[in-house]
């Protein structure tokens, strides 16, 4: 089939590459000319294991072509971002403008019986809004074109593998649309394809990440209690998890990324009075980074007295999770920037960040040579070989067992 993937980011580009590698003729669409130019050269603008080889292959053999405007085809996948508005307010609101703009952009090339699939994380009712917009601009109703919602379920660093192996929830506006989407995903997915309606599928995605956020909040809350009680959190979790019905997650310096740190608000914004638990979990995870900064400042104050000088703080890790280059909503990056902005002598290190951010990113070897206090923020595999014996360490990510 001819397929258009609208939005060539962390989900769209791997999806487009996989489709092209599985025999489809794929048009990758992105409004960013620099992104389009990069991919046209057979290169990638994001870091994802194995993606560069596949993109180089499918661009060179013509299976993937990239443009800034949609092309006529049989399948349209919308994989654009859905950020939050008013992120600093008590209850941020999801912004689906990119999804609606993508739907409007494809309306001029849609034909009868085409398949339109929204993969972007969206609040309940978004697929209905897309259908209304497509009907307005193309004239086709939900009975004339097939519109479905199918959220991605991948983790950065394993995207190509999980796009193929993970099960998918497919929600159609009609049974015919759900069936058409199911047949399409069968062409490259090995996981189970679970059929439902669009509104249920939309809430499934949000529920999955709210569930994870709540469980991480529990782990982060217990970790702060352990710190105050001088108890090793890693040992405590290991012992507690020997209970047959307990599975406490590993705490961190907060929760980041574009899913867990964002999606719970999609539910809360629609049901603020019914979501006290989801809201509190979000605030616990946001507070963890603030708490970490205050603890670091306290440690620095004591260390200044013993060293009789201002200590150099080494922040190890800047991404939102281990072994990737993604800093979206990263609490590690937030902590590092806050310490720098407050005037502390900070050395930042991350082997996965190739260029300086708003501040210099140093080599780990240099930090180990000159540092006085080491803040473990992200458990990159490169950091696991460091011998921290004899060093001043504040471990926020379970790097030291």
mmCIF file of C-alpha atoms in Angstrom:
data_model
loop_
_atom_site.group_PDB
_atom_site.id
_atom_site.type_symbol
_atom_site.label_atom_id
_atom_site.label_comp_id
_atom_site.label_asym_id
_atom_site.label_seq_id
_atom_site.Cartn_x
_atom_site.Cartn_y
_atom_site.Cartn_z
ATOM 1 C CA UNK A 1 0.000 0.000 0.000
ATOM 2 C CA UNK A 2 0.955 3.622 -0.324
ATOM 3 C CA UNK A 3 1.239 5.118 3.162
ATOM 4 C CA UNK A 4 1.770 8.656 4.429
ATOM 5 C CA UNK A 5 3.262 9.191 7.890
ATOM 6 C CA UNK A 6 2.517 12.722 9.078
ATOM 7 C CA UNK A 7 5.153 13.848 11.584
ATOM 8 C CA UNK A 8 8.659 12.365 11.472
ATOM 9 C CA UNK A 9 9.734 12.482 15.110
ATOM 10 C CA UNK A 10 10.541 9.783 17.665
ATOM 11 C CA UNK A 11 7.532 7.672 16.572
ATOM 12 C CA UNK A 12 6.853 8.795 13.017
ATOM 13 C CA UNK A 13 10.292 8.222 11.514
ATOM 14 C CA UNK A 14 10.790 4.697 12.943
ATOM 15 C CA UNK A 15 7.240 3.810 11.833
ATOM 16 C CA UNK A 16 7.816 5.159 8.332
ATOM 17 C CA UNK A 17 11.120 3.271 8.074
ATOM 18 C CA UNK A 18 9.539 -0.009 9.232
ATOM 19 C CA UNK A 19 6.643 0.322 6.809
ATOM 20 C CA UNK A 20 9.033 0.999 3.947
ATOM 21 C CA UNK A 21 11.186 -1.963 4.984
ATOM 22 C CA UNK A 22 8.079 -4.183 4.956
ATOM 23 C CA UNK A 23 7.134 -3.552 1.338
ATOM 24 C CA UNK A 24 4.973 -0.445 1.535
ATOM 25 C CA UNK A 25 5.588 2.659 -0.529
ATOM 26 C CA UNK A 26 5.922 5.347 2.134
ATOM 27 C CA UNK A 27 5.679 9.121 2.019
ATOM 28 C CA UNK A 28 7.133 10.745 5.137
ATOM 29 C CA UNK A 29 5.612 14.167 5.764
ATOM 30 C CA UNK A 30 7.013 16.844 8.084
ATOM 31 C CA UNK A 31 6.647 20.632 8.099
ATOM 32 C CA UNK A 32 10.270 21.043 9.250
ATOM 33 C CA UNK A 33 12.362 21.519 6.106
ATOM 34 C CA UNK A 34 15.592 20.683 7.950
ATOM 35 C CA UNK A 35 14.132 17.332 9.058
ATOM 36 C CA UNK A 36 13.003 16.579 5.510
ATOM 37 C CA UNK A 37 16.409 17.494 4.054
ATOM 38 C CA UNK A 38 18.235 15.311 6.590
ATOM 39 C CA UNK A 39 16.107 12.244 5.853
ATOM 40 C CA UNK A 40 16.358 12.777 2.104
ATOM 41 C CA UNK A 41 20.106 12.284 2.529
ATOM 42 C CA UNK A 42 19.431 8.933 4.179
ATOM 43 C CA UNK A 43 20.347 10.320 7.605
ATOM 44 C CA UNK A 44 18.386 10.720 10.828
ATOM 45 C CA UNK A 45 17.854 13.658 13.189
ATOM 46 C CA UNK A 46 17.128 11.578 16.304
ATOM 47 C CA UNK A 47 19.039 8.826 18.091
ATOM 48 C CA UNK A 48 17.413 5.385 18.013
ATOM 49 C CA UNK A 49 19.229 2.073 17.938
ATOM 50 C CA UNK A 50 19.332 0.602 14.416
ATOM 51 C CA UNK A 51 17.226 3.357 12.855
ATOM 52 C CA UNK A 52 20.049 4.941 10.855
ATOM 53 C CA UNK A 53 20.722 1.724 8.899
ATOM 54 C CA UNK A 54 17.051 1.177 8.007
ATOM 55 C CA UNK A 55 16.476 4.799 6.977
ATOM 56 C CA UNK A 56 19.611 4.771 4.816
ATOM 57 C CA UNK A 57 18.392 1.570 3.136
ATOM 58 C CA UNK A 58 14.782 2.567 2.444
ATOM 59 C CA UNK A 59 15.681 6.069 1.261
ATOM 60 C CA UNK A 60 18.356 4.742 -1.116
ATOM 61 C CA UNK A 61 16.018 2.123 -2.623
ATOM 62 C CA UNK A 62 13.167 4.623 -2.965
ATOM 63 C CA UNK A 63 10.740 2.911 -0.575
ATOM 64 C CA UNK A 64 10.690 6.028 1.658
ATOM 65 C CA UNK A 65 10.369 9.501 0.200
ATOM 66 C CA UNK A 66 9.937 12.622 2.304
ATOM 67 C CA UNK A 67 8.034 15.842 1.656
ATOM 68 C CA UNK A 68 6.636 18.857 3.481
ATOM 69 C CA UNK A 69 3.084 18.361 2.152
ATOM 70 C CA UNK A 70 0.849 15.247 2.112
ATOM 71 C CA UNK A 71 0.617 13.017 -0.948
ATOM 72 C CA UNK A 72 -2.280 10.932 -2.246
ATOM 73 C CA UNK A 73 -2.175 7.381 -0.845
ATOM 74 C CA UNK A 74 -4.348 4.691 0.784
ATOM 75 C CA UNK A 75 -3.211 4.927 4.436
ATOM 76 C CA UNK A 76 -2.498 8.051 6.514
ATOM 77 C CA UNK A 77 -0.832 7.808 9.928
ATOM 78 C CA UNK A 78 -0.833 10.905 12.144
ATOM 79 C CA UNK A 79 2.168 10.839 14.498
ATOM 80 C CA UNK A 80 2.523 14.477 15.516
ATOM 81 C CA UNK A 81 3.165 15.785 19.065
ATOM 82 C CA UNK A 82 0.416 16.643 21.557
ATOM 83 C CA UNK A 83 2.032 18.980 24.114
ATOM 84 C CA UNK A 84 0.506 20.646 27.152
ATOM 85 C CA UNK A 85 -0.709 24.228 27.357
ATOM 86 C CA UNK A 86 -0.051 26.246 30.532
ATOM 87 C CA UNK A 87 2.428 23.657 31.805
ATOM 88 C CA UNK A 88 2.996 25.629 35.004
ATOM 89 C CA UNK A 89 -0.672 25.872 35.948
ATOM 90 C CA UNK A 90 -2.328 23.608 38.511
ATOM 91 C CA UNK A 91 -3.984 21.575 35.754
ATOM 92 C CA UNK A 92 -2.288 21.832 32.329
ATOM 93 C CA UNK A 93 -4.478 21.320 29.266
ATOM 94 C CA UNK A 94 -3.605 19.086 26.277
ATOM 95 C CA UNK A 95 -3.010 20.840 22.967
ATOM 96 C CA UNK A 96 -4.267 18.812 19.990
ATOM 97 C CA UNK A 97 -3.737 21.563 17.412
ATOM 98 C CA UNK A 98 -0.979 19.583 15.663
ATOM 99 C CA UNK A 99 -3.320 16.600 15.268
ATOM 100 C CA UNK A 100 -6.136 18.739 13.887
ATOM 101 C CA UNK A 101 -3.731 20.568 11.552
ATOM 102 C CA UNK A 102 -2.450 17.235 10.254
ATOM 103 C CA UNK A 103 -6.022 16.036 9.667
ATOM 104 C CA UNK A 104 -6.856 19.236 7.809
ATOM 105 C CA UNK A 105 -3.686 18.947 5.697
ATOM 106 C CA UNK A 106 -4.564 15.458 4.433
ATOM 107 C CA UNK A 107 -8.205 16.305 3.687
ATOM 108 C CA UNK A 108 -7.324 17.645 0.236
ATOM 109 C CA UNK A 109 -5.824 14.296 -0.860
ATOM 110 C CA UNK A 110 -8.159 11.825 0.872
ATOM 111 C CA UNK A 111 -10.187 9.454 -1.306
ATOM 112 C CA UNK A 112 -13.191 7.280 -0.525
ATOM 113 C CA UNK A 113 -12.276 4.154 1.521
ATOM 114 C CA UNK A 114 -8.875 5.564 2.567
ATOM 115 C CA UNK A 115 -7.641 4.637 6.060
ATOM 116 C CA UNK A 116 -6.734 7.410 8.528
ATOM 117 C CA UNK A 117 -5.070 6.343 11.794
ATOM 118 C CA UNK A 118 -4.204 8.665 14.674
ATOM 119 C CA UNK A 119 -1.259 7.385 16.723
ATOM 120 C CA UNK A 120 -0.593 10.619 18.644
ATOM 121 C CA UNK A 121 -1.469 10.442 22.339
ATOM 122 C CA UNK A 122 -4.765 12.297 22.572
ATOM 123 C CA UNK A 123 -7.561 13.123 25.020
ATOM 124 C CA UNK A 124 -10.813 11.199 24.720
ATOM 125 C CA UNK A 125 -12.904 12.491 21.825
ATOM 126 C CA UNK A 126 -9.995 13.569 19.600
ATOM 127 C CA UNK A 127 -10.757 10.960 16.930
ATOM 128 C CA UNK A 128 -14.334 12.268 16.728
ATOM 129 C CA UNK A 129 -12.967 15.803 16.246
ATOM 130 C CA UNK A 130 -10.670 14.583 13.489
ATOM 131 C CA UNK A 131 -13.639 12.926 11.753
ATOM 132 C CA UNK A 132 -15.642 16.164 11.933
ATOM 133 C CA UNK A 133 -12.767 18.156 10.504
ATOM 134 C CA UNK A 134 -12.142 15.679 7.680
ATOM 135 C CA UNK A 135 -15.841 15.709 6.806
ATOM 136 C CA UNK A 136 -15.791 19.518 6.768
ATOM 137 C CA UNK A 137 -12.808 19.806 4.412
ATOM 138 C CA UNK A 138 -13.092 16.636 2.297
ATOM 139 C CA UNK A 139 -16.828 15.957 2.350
ATOM 140 C CA UNK A 140 -16.329 12.327 3.439
ATOM 141 C CA UNK A 141 -18.152 10.971 6.495
ATOM 142 C CA UNK A 142 -16.997 8.169 8.806
ATOM 143 C CA UNK A 143 -18.911 5.672 6.675
ATOM 144 C CA UNK A 144 -17.040 6.702 3.514
ATOM 145 C CA UNK A 145 -13.489 6.759 4.904
ATOM 146 C CA UNK A 146 -12.016 4.586 7.662
ATOM 147 C CA UNK A 147 -10.862 6.500 10.741
ATOM 148 C CA UNK A 148 -9.232 4.778 13.726
ATOM 149 C CA UNK A 149 -7.118 5.491 16.776
ATOM 150 C CA UNK A 150 -4.126 3.274 17.592
ATOM 151 C CA UNK A 151 -1.659 4.639 20.186
ATOM 152 C CA UNK A 152 1.992 3.640 20.149
ATOM 153 C CA UNK A 153 3.375 1.683 23.116
ATOM 154 C CA UNK A 154 7.128 1.988 22.776
ATOM 155 C CA UNK A 155 10.093 2.985 24.890
ATOM 156 C CA UNK A 156 12.944 5.097 23.465
ATOM 157 C CA UNK A 157 15.975 2.966 22.695
ATOM 158 C CA UNK A 158 13.775 -0.029 21.786
ATOM 159 C CA UNK A 159 11.347 1.670 19.408
ATOM 160 C CA UNK A 160 11.993 -0.459 16.306
ATOM 161 C CA UNK A 161 11.703 -3.698 18.275
ATOM 162 C CA UNK A 162 8.587 -2.679 20.206
ATOM 163 C CA UNK A 163 6.744 -1.275 17.179
ATOM 164 C CA UNK A 164 6.872 -4.812 15.780
ATOM 165 C CA UNK A 165 6.588 -6.985 18.890
ATOM 166 C CA UNK A 166 4.203 -5.105 21.199
ATOM 167 C CA UNK A 167 0.448 -5.621 21.173
ATOM 168 C CA UNK A 168 -1.649 -2.753 19.818
ATOM 169 C CA UNK A 169 -5.065 -1.413 20.810
ATOM 170 C CA UNK A 170 -7.054 -0.383 17.731
ATOM 171 C CA UNK A 171 -10.136 1.765 18.174
ATOM 172 C CA UNK A 172 -12.273 2.384 15.106
ATOM 173 C CA UNK A 173 -15.003 4.960 14.663
ATOM 174 C CA UNK A 174 -16.755 2.111 12.869
ATOM 175 C CA UNK A 175 -16.270 -1.659 12.870
ATOM 176 C CA UNK A 176 -15.217 -1.410 9.236
ATOM 177 C CA UNK A 177 -12.527 1.135 10.143
ATOM 178 C CA UNK A 178 -11.232 -1.046 12.982
ATOM 179 C CA UNK A 179 -11.014 -4.027 10.633
ATOM 180 C CA UNK A 180 -9.181 -1.993 7.994
ATOM 181 C CA UNK A 181 -6.671 -0.780 10.587
ATOM 182 C CA UNK A 182 -6.226 -4.328 11.891
ATOM 183 C CA UNK A 183 -5.393 -5.602 8.407
ATOM 184 C CA UNK A 184 -2.905 -2.785 7.953
ATOM 185 C CA UNK A 185 -1.056 -3.430 11.242
ATOM 186 C CA UNK A 186 -0.879 -7.132 10.420
ATOM 187 C CA UNK A 187 1.567 -6.227 7.645
ATOM 188 C CA UNK A 188 4.317 -5.359 10.129
ATOM 189 C CA UNK A 189 3.178 -6.089 13.712
ATOM 190 C CA UNK A 190 3.730 -9.459 15.417
ATOM 191 C CA UNK A 191 1.994 -8.535 18.683
ATOM 192 C CA UNK A 192 -1.692 -9.027 19.434
ATOM 193 C CA UNK A 193 -4.078 -6.591 17.766
ATOM 194 C CA UNK A 194 -6.869 -5.776 20.196
ATOM 195 C CA UNK A 195 -10.021 -4.234 18.728
ATOM 196 C CA UNK A 196 -12.270 -1.721 20.483
ATOM 197 C CA UNK A 197 -13.891 1.660 19.803
ATOM 198 C CA UNK A 198 -11.942 4.902 19.408
ATOM 199 C CA UNK A 199 -12.893 6.512 22.738
ATOM 200 C CA UNK A 200 -11.860 3.420 24.702
ATOM 201 C CA UNK A 201 -8.554 3.212 22.826
ATOM 202 C CA UNK A 202 -7.844 6.878 23.589
ATOM 203 C CA UNK A 203 -8.404 6.346 27.311
ATOM 204 C CA UNK A 204 -6.422 3.079 27.332
ATOM 205 C CA UNK A 205 -3.236 4.954 26.369
ATOM 206 C CA UNK A 206 -3.767 7.614 29.020
ATOM 207 C CA UNK A 207 -4.649 5.027 31.667
ATOM 208 C CA UNK A 208 -1.479 3.024 31.024
ATOM 209 C CA UNK A 209 0.773 5.999 31.643
ATOM 210 C CA UNK A 210 -1.243 7.330 34.597
ATOM 211 C CA UNK A 211 -0.904 3.867 36.188
ATOM 212 C CA UNK A 212 2.861 3.954 35.721
ATOM 213 C CA UNK A 213 3.040 7.504 37.087
ATOM 214 C CA UNK A 214 1.167 6.491 40.241
ATOM 215 C CA UNK A 215 3.492 3.549 40.846
ATOM 216 C CA UNK A 216 6.568 5.689 40.293
ATOM 217 C CA UNK A 217 5.181 8.280 42.706
ATOM 218 C CA UNK A 218 4.937 5.605 45.390
ATOM 219 C CA UNK A 219 8.559 4.587 44.782
ATOM 220 C CA UNK A 220 9.726 8.209 44.823
ATOM 221 C CA UNK A 221 7.811 8.948 48.024
ATOM 222 C CA UNK A 222 9.300 5.903 49.766
ATOM 223 C CA UNK A 223 12.778 6.896 48.565
ATOM 224 C CA UNK A 224 12.477 10.296 50.268
ATOM 225 C CA UNK A 225 11.346 8.604 53.480
ATOM 226 C CA UNK A 226 14.319 6.228 53.290
ATOM 227 C CA UNK A 227 16.711 9.125 52.831
ATOM 228 C CA UNK A 228 15.348 10.880 55.910
ATOM 229 C CA UNK A 229 15.478 7.607 57.879
ATOM 230 C CA UNK A 230 19.013 6.654 56.746
ATOM 231 C CA UNK A 231 17.742 3.456 55.090
ATOM 232 C CA UNK A 232 19.103 2.086 51.797
ATOM 233 C CA UNK A 233 16.227 2.371 49.314
ATOM 234 C CA UNK A 234 17.618 -0.278 46.953
ATOM 235 C CA UNK A 235 17.856 -2.821 49.759
ATOM 236 C CA UNK A 236 14.388 -1.932 51.022
ATOM 237 C CA UNK A 237 12.788 -2.376 47.583
ATOM 238 C CA UNK A 238 14.636 -5.643 46.993
ATOM 239 C CA UNK A 239 13.389 -7.061 50.289
ATOM 240 C CA UNK A 240 9.821 -5.784 49.848
ATOM 241 C CA UNK A 241 9.613 -7.208 46.332
ATOM 242 C CA UNK A 242 10.155 -10.701 47.686
ATOM 243 C CA UNK A 243 6.507 -10.515 48.721
ATOM 244 C CA UNK A 244 4.629 -12.473 46.027
ATOM 245 C CA UNK A 245 2.195 -9.632 45.323
ATOM 246 C CA UNK A 246 4.510 -6.617 45.649
ATOM 247 C CA UNK A 247 6.466 -5.066 42.778
ATOM 248 C CA UNK A 248 7.815 -1.647 43.754
ATOM 249 C CA UNK A 249 9.480 0.218 40.887
ATOM 250 C CA UNK A 250 12.908 1.860 41.073
ATOM 251 C CA UNK A 251 12.734 5.530 42.095
ATOM 252 C CA UNK A 252 14.573 8.302 40.294
ATOM 253 C CA UNK A 253 15.124 12.048 40.528
ATOM 254 C CA UNK A 254 11.611 12.580 39.144
ATOM 255 C CA UNK A 255 9.683 11.422 36.082
ATOM 256 C CA UNK A 256 10.331 12.742 32.585
ATOM 257 C CA UNK A 257 9.756 11.958 28.934
ATOM 258 C CA UNK A 258 6.863 12.771 26.664
ATOM 259 C CA UNK A 259 4.460 10.124 28.002
ATOM 260 C CA UNK A 260 4.368 9.496 31.753
ATOM 261 C CA UNK A 261 5.066 13.123 32.652
ATOM 262 C CA UNK A 262 2.368 14.391 30.275
ATOM 263 C CA UNK A 263 -0.444 11.899 29.703
ATOM 264 C CA UNK A 264 -1.999 11.866 33.206
ATOM 265 C CA UNK A 265 -2.915 15.534 32.752
ATOM 266 C CA UNK A 266 -5.007 14.569 29.711
ATOM 267 C CA UNK A 267 -7.307 12.648 32.053
ATOM 268 C CA UNK A 268 -7.175 15.235 34.851
ATOM 269 C CA UNK A 269 -8.018 18.169 32.578
ATOM 270 C CA UNK A 270 -11.308 16.493 31.595
ATOM 271 C CA UNK A 271 -12.155 15.168 35.085
ATOM 272 C CA UNK A 272 -10.487 17.406 37.706
ATOM 273 C CA UNK A 273 -12.938 16.524 40.494
ATOM 274 C CA UNK A 274 -12.629 12.765 39.972
ATOM 275 C CA UNK A 275 -8.828 12.418 39.793
ATOM 276 C CA UNK A 276 -7.266 13.312 43.185
ATOM 277 C CA UNK A 277 -4.990 10.242 43.115
ATOM 278 C CA UNK A 278 -3.696 10.897 39.586
ATOM 279 C CA UNK A 279 -3.124 14.573 40.415
ATOM 280 C CA UNK A 280 -1.267 13.795 43.630
ATOM 281 C CA UNK A 281 0.968 11.256 41.887
ATOM 282 C CA UNK A 282 1.911 13.878 39.297
ATOM 283 C CA UNK A 283 2.746 16.378 42.031
ATOM 284 C CA UNK A 284 4.797 13.851 44.024
ATOM 285 C CA UNK A 285 6.887 13.102 40.940
ATOM 286 C CA UNK A 286 7.287 16.796 40.140
ATOM 287 C CA UNK A 287 8.235 17.497 43.761
ATOM 288 C CA UNK A 288 10.958 14.824 43.752
ATOM 289 C CA UNK A 289 13.241 17.030 41.640
ATOM 290 C CA UNK A 290 12.623 20.055 43.909
ATOM 291 C CA UNK A 291 13.338 17.911 46.967
ATOM 292 C CA UNK A 292 16.547 16.647 45.337
ATOM 293 C CA UNK A 293 17.775 20.200 44.720
ATOM 294 C CA UNK A 294 17.221 21.155 48.365
ATOM 295 C CA UNK A 295 19.036 18.031 49.560
ATOM 296 C CA UNK A 296 21.959 18.747 47.225
ATOM 297 C CA UNK A 297 22.196 22.307 48.577
ATOM 298 C CA UNK A 298 22.234 20.948 52.131
ATOM 299 C CA UNK A 299 25.023 18.474 51.276
ATOM 300 C CA UNK A 300 27.014 21.242 49.550
ATOM 301 C CA UNK A 301 26.714 23.449 52.624
ATOM 302 C CA UNK A 302 28.197 20.726 54.855
ATOM 303 C CA UNK A 303 30.882 19.867 52.298
ATOM 304 C CA UNK A 304 31.898 23.525 52.021
ATOM 305 C CA UNK A 305 32.645 23.587 55.723
ATOM 306 C CA UNK A 306 34.779 20.421 55.600
ATOM 307 C CA UNK A 307 36.658 21.385 52.419
ATOM 308 C CA UNK A 308 36.929 25.049 53.410
ATOM 309 C CA UNK A 309 36.052 25.978 49.823
ATOM 310 C CA UNK A 310 33.133 25.787 47.409
ATOM 311 C CA UNK A 311 32.863 22.182 46.125
ATOM 312 C CA UNK A 312 32.538 21.250 42.463
ATOM 313 C CA UNK A 313 29.247 19.412 41.883
ATOM 314 C CA UNK A 314 29.268 16.749 39.157
ATOM 315 C CA UNK A 315 25.801 15.975 37.772
ATOM 316 C CA UNK A 316 25.893 12.546 36.123
ATOM 317 C CA UNK A 317 23.172 12.225 33.492
ATOM 318 C CA UNK A 318 20.902 14.727 31.749
ATOM 319 C CA UNK A 319 18.393 12.612 29.803
ATOM 320 C CA UNK A 320 14.992 11.524 31.092
ATOM 321 C CA UNK A 321 15.963 7.826 31.221
ATOM 322 C CA UNK A 322 19.101 5.668 30.848
ATOM 323 C CA UNK A 323 20.974 5.016 27.613
ATOM 324 C CA UNK A 324 19.137 7.442 25.298
ATOM 325 C CA UNK A 325 19.733 11.030 24.131
ATOM 326 C CA UNK A 326 16.189 12.299 24.840
ATOM 327 C CA UNK A 327 15.962 15.188 27.336
ATOM 328 C CA UNK A 328 12.223 15.918 26.985
ATOM 329 C CA UNK A 329 10.842 16.917 30.408
ATOM 330 C CA UNK A 330 13.975 15.457 32.015
ATOM 331 C CA UNK A 331 14.116 15.986 35.797
ATOM 332 C CA UNK A 332 17.889 15.407 35.629
ATOM 333 C CA UNK A 333 18.254 18.299 33.198
ATOM 334 C CA UNK A 334 15.949 20.441 35.346
ATOM 335 C CA UNK A 335 18.008 19.760 38.488
ATOM 336 C CA UNK A 336 21.283 20.529 36.720
ATOM 337 C CA UNK A 337 20.006 23.777 35.208
ATOM 338 C CA UNK A 338 18.548 24.915 38.532
ATOM 339 C CA UNK A 339 21.865 24.372 40.332
ATOM 340 C CA UNK A 340 23.717 26.285 37.617
ATOM 341 C CA UNK A 341 21.167 29.110 37.671
ATOM 342 C CA UNK A 342 21.491 29.359 41.444
ATOM 343 C CA UNK A 343 25.238 29.945 41.120
ATOM 344 C CA UNK A 344 26.675 26.575 42.127
ATOM 345 C CA UNK A 345 29.904 25.281 40.565
ATOM 346 C CA UNK A 346 28.454 22.505 38.385
ATOM 347 C CA UNK A 347 30.043 20.088 35.946
ATOM 348 C CA UNK A 348 27.476 18.235 33.835
ATOM 349 C CA UNK A 349 28.189 14.882 32.182
ATOM 350 C CA UNK A 350 26.212 12.697 29.825
ATOM 351 C CA UNK A 351 27.815 10.344 27.288
ATOM 352 C CA UNK A 352 24.626 10.397 25.187
ATOM 353 C CA UNK A 353 24.554 14.186 24.730
ATOM 354 C CA UNK A 354 26.873 14.979 21.835
ATOM 355 C CA UNK A 355 26.527 18.769 21.837
ATOM 356 C CA UNK A 356 26.478 21.396 24.576
ATOM 357 C CA UNK A 357 23.007 22.430 25.757
ATOM 358 C CA UNK A 358 22.462 25.812 27.406
ATOM 359 C CA UNK A 359 25.605 24.955 29.339
ATOM 360 C CA UNK A 360 28.781 22.986 28.701
ATOM 361 C CA UNK A 361 28.527 19.197 28.808
ATOM 362 C CA UNK A 362 31.854 17.741 29.961
ATOM 363 C CA UNK A 363 33.507 14.354 29.628
ATOM 364 C CA UNK A 364 32.963 11.990 32.547
ATOM 365 C CA UNK A 365 36.716 11.443 32.888
ATOM 366 C CA UNK A 366 37.211 15.150 33.524
ATOM 367 C CA UNK A 367 34.442 15.240 36.116
ATOM 368 C CA UNK A 368 35.924 12.300 38.011
ATOM 369 C CA UNK A 369 39.269 14.073 38.074
ATOM 370 C CA UNK A 370 38.108 17.411 39.498
ATOM 371 C CA UNK A 371 34.751 16.746 41.176
ATOM 372 C CA UNK A 372 34.042 16.975 44.893
ATOM 373 C CA UNK A 373 30.405 15.823 44.972
ATOM 374 C CA UNK A 374 28.806 13.405 42.509
ATOM 375 C CA UNK A 375 25.048 13.523 41.940
ATOM 376 C CA UNK A 376 23.827 10.339 40.217
ATOM 377 C CA UNK A 377 20.811 11.443 38.202
ATOM 378 C CA UNK A 378 20.555 8.913 35.364
ATOM 379 C CA UNK A 379 21.773 5.292 35.492
ATOM 380 C CA UNK A 380 23.515 5.218 32.108
ATOM 381 C CA UNK A 381 25.430 1.977 31.569
ATOM 382 C CA UNK A 382 28.634 4.010 31.175
ATOM 383 C CA UNK A 383 28.289 5.230 34.777
ATOM 384 C CA UNK A 384 27.896 1.723 36.193
ATOM 385 C CA UNK A 385 31.636 1.066 35.783
ATOM 386 C CA UNK A 386 32.627 4.030 37.933
ATOM 387 C CA UNK A 387 34.279 3.193 41.246
ATOM 388 C CA UNK A 388 32.592 5.568 43.684
ATOM 389 C CA UNK A 389 34.523 4.300 46.728
ATOM 390 C CA UNK A 390 35.891 7.195 48.730
ATOM 391 C CA UNK A 391 33.850 9.794 46.806
ATOM 392 C CA UNK A 392 31.064 12.037 48.059
ATOM 393 C CA UNK A 393 27.978 10.673 46.290
ATOM 394 C CA UNK A 394 24.264 11.422 46.327
ATOM 395 C CA UNK A 395 22.620 8.604 44.381
ATOM 396 C CA UNK A 396 19.136 9.495 43.079
ATOM 397 C CA UNK A 397 18.769 6.739 40.468
ATOM 398 C CA UNK A 398 19.966 3.487 42.072
ATOM 399 C CA UNK A 399 23.319 3.584 40.301
ATOM 400 C CA UNK A 400 25.058 2.305 43.433
ATOM 401 C CA UNK A 401 23.471 -0.904 44.677
#
